[in-house]
Amino acid sequence: MNSYFQYDERLGIEIPVLELEWEMYDAVVRINLLLQWEQIRGVIPDRIMKLEAQIIEKQNKLDKEDDFVTSCRLNSDIADLASIINDLHLWFRTNQDLESKTHH
């Protein structure tokens, strides 16, 4: 089953890498994919919480930072972390789309 998932370094999770349209996979394969995805999906909220903690830490540093270049770097880091969180939210909702396709 691992051939259907690939670790994404940026997101810190495995994401589906499907070569065919969802409907083209056998029902057993789809069920197994959904089961594995549900396990992966279950770690997303914890991953988001860790990233949010990093954002808070960087915001606290930014509040005290007087150096412009360092402030810019912290702002950029915060934006990058927020982007990862946004992408994780999108992946978290992906399960709903896959399940609705399975039931049709």
XYZ file of C-alpha atoms in Angstrom:
104
model
C 0.000 0.000 0.000
C 2.942 2.350 0.506
C 3.338 2.802 -3.245
C 0.159 4.899 -3.166
C 1.600 7.350 -0.626
C 4.705 9.510 -0.573
C 6.206 11.399 2.350
C 6.009 15.165 1.918
C 8.906 16.760 3.784
C 7.263 20.183 3.919
C 3.975 18.929 5.331
C 5.509 16.266 7.539
C 2.995 13.617 6.448
C 2.517 11.075 3.697
C 0.191 12.199 0.947
C -1.632 10.147 -1.693
C 0.064 9.808 -5.058
C -2.511 8.209 -7.312
C -1.733 7.490 -10.938
C -5.337 6.773 -11.916
C -8.664 8.455 -11.360
C -10.215 7.347 -8.054
C -13.007 5.408 -9.758
C -10.475 3.386 -11.761
C -9.175 1.616 -8.647
C -10.709 -1.651 -7.505
C -13.113 -1.295 -4.557
C -10.786 -3.272 -2.258
C -7.859 -1.006 -3.149
C -9.994 2.078 -2.505
C -11.043 0.772 0.894
C -7.432 0.018 1.812
C -6.371 3.452 0.605
C -9.079 5.068 2.705
C -8.033 3.083 5.776
C -4.405 4.082 5.394
C -5.356 7.685 4.634
C -7.520 7.786 7.764
C -4.474 6.796 9.842
C -2.341 9.466 8.192
C -5.139 12.002 8.440
C -5.393 11.321 12.176
C -1.963 12.870 12.813
C -2.748 16.105 10.968
C -4.342 17.923 13.955
C -1.270 17.191 16.112
C 1.011 18.377 13.324
C -1.004 21.605 13.044
C -0.791 22.179 16.809
C 3.016 21.841 16.694
C 3.231 24.306 13.818
C 0.931 26.746 15.629
C 3.216 26.552 18.675
C 6.172 27.411 16.421
C 4.243 30.397 15.056
C 3.504 31.657 18.561
C 7.160 31.271 19.495
C 8.257 33.246 16.436
C 5.598 35.914 17.034
C 6.873 36.344 20.581
C 10.408 36.791 19.248
C 9.117 39.204 16.618
C 7.431 41.339 19.300
C 10.825 41.909 20.935
C 12.950 42.122 17.787
C 14.465 45.485 16.812
C 16.627 44.316 13.913
C 14.811 44.836 10.607
C 16.445 41.925 8.773
C 15.716 39.517 11.608
C 12.119 40.804 11.758
C 11.720 40.127 8.044
C 13.095 36.608 8.463
C 10.719 35.906 11.350
C 7.769 37.233 9.332
C 8.758 35.017 6.420
C 9.073 31.993 8.724
C 5.628 32.696 10.169
C 4.122 32.988 6.688
C 5.733 29.692 5.650
C 4.375 27.907 8.723
C 0.907 29.381 8.134
C 1.033 28.144 4.535
C 1.864 24.631 5.716
C -1.050 24.754 8.171
C -3.376 25.856 5.378
C -2.226 22.987 3.158
C -2.659 20.507 6.017
C -6.241 21.731 6.507
C -6.875 21.094 2.812
C -5.444 17.583 3.047
C -7.457 16.927 6.201
C -10.677 17.696 4.301
C -9.615 15.472 1.379
C -10.991 12.433 3.192
C -14.537 13.751 2.867
C -14.143 14.004 -0.905
C -12.764 10.479 -1.221
C -15.491 8.953 0.932
C -18.254 10.612 -1.053
C -16.769 9.214 -4.278
C -16.615 5.727 -2.761
C -20.310 5.667 -1.924
C -21.450 6.506 -5.463
